[in-house]
């Protein structure tokens, strides 16, 4: 029953929605899609942590794109 314990603990992800994002892919020039994902860490069926985040990906080459926060200058 070692496999059953692995299924009870871990990370679950749920896609909340997707939409077109401004800009273009730096690799191929294709369009960019933004996907809202909710991640939930579960330990033996008890939710420990819930976090929502936005992921960006190219619609043409399917690469995952990383957005970096703006650098603030004093």
XYZ file of C-alpha atoms in Angstrom:
74
model
C 0.000 0.000 0.000
C 2.973 2.341 -0.423
C 1.416 3.759 -3.584
C -1.758 4.743 -1.718
C 0.212 6.982 0.664
C 1.798 8.776 -2.270
C -1.623 9.666 -3.665
C -2.832 11.152 -0.373
C 0.046 13.620 0.016
C 1.330 16.156 -2.485
C 0.366 19.113 -4.611
C -2.891 19.534 -6.500
C -3.265 22.143 -9.244
C -6.497 23.466 -10.703
C -6.758 25.787 -13.726
C -9.076 28.683 -12.896
C -9.083 30.357 -16.308
C -7.048 31.406 -19.329
C -6.912 34.577 -21.401
C -4.826 36.269 -24.057
C -1.977 38.355 -22.656
C -0.306 41.370 -24.260
C 3.085 40.956 -25.892
C 4.740 38.288 -27.971
C 7.004 35.302 -27.406
C 10.708 36.279 -27.405
C 11.606 32.910 -28.994
C 9.199 32.618 -31.944
C 7.105 35.825 -31.951
C 3.824 33.981 -31.272
C 1.011 35.156 -29.039
C 1.067 34.849 -25.256
C -1.625 33.238 -23.098
C -2.010 33.850 -19.352
C -3.368 30.991 -17.244
C -4.548 31.425 -13.648
C -3.676 28.354 -11.570
C -4.571 27.525 -7.972
C -2.088 25.211 -6.241
C -2.998 23.395 -3.045
C -0.598 21.378 -0.890
C -2.354 18.428 0.753
C -1.141 16.185 3.577
C -3.292 13.097 4.103
C -6.435 14.787 2.704
C -5.931 17.948 4.816
C -5.229 21.145 2.861
C -2.087 22.849 4.181
C -1.524 25.765 1.843
C -3.422 27.348 -1.044
C -1.786 29.707 -3.527
C -3.040 31.279 -6.761
C -0.608 32.365 -9.445
C -0.549 33.377 -13.094
C 1.525 31.480 -15.652
C 2.426 32.691 -19.115
C 3.010 30.479 -22.159
C 3.430 30.942 -25.918
C 0.439 29.829 -27.973
C 2.631 28.913 -30.981
C 5.690 27.085 -29.568
C 4.134 26.194 -26.157
C 7.176 27.441 -24.172
C 6.559 28.552 -20.633
C 7.485 32.218 -20.284
C 8.728 33.766 -17.050
C 7.784 37.306 -16.089
C 10.132 39.251 -13.853
C 8.998 42.052 -11.537
C 9.906 45.578 -12.523
C 13.060 46.937 -10.953
C 12.351 50.049 -8.921
C 14.952 52.793 -8.976
C 15.332 55.230 -6.092
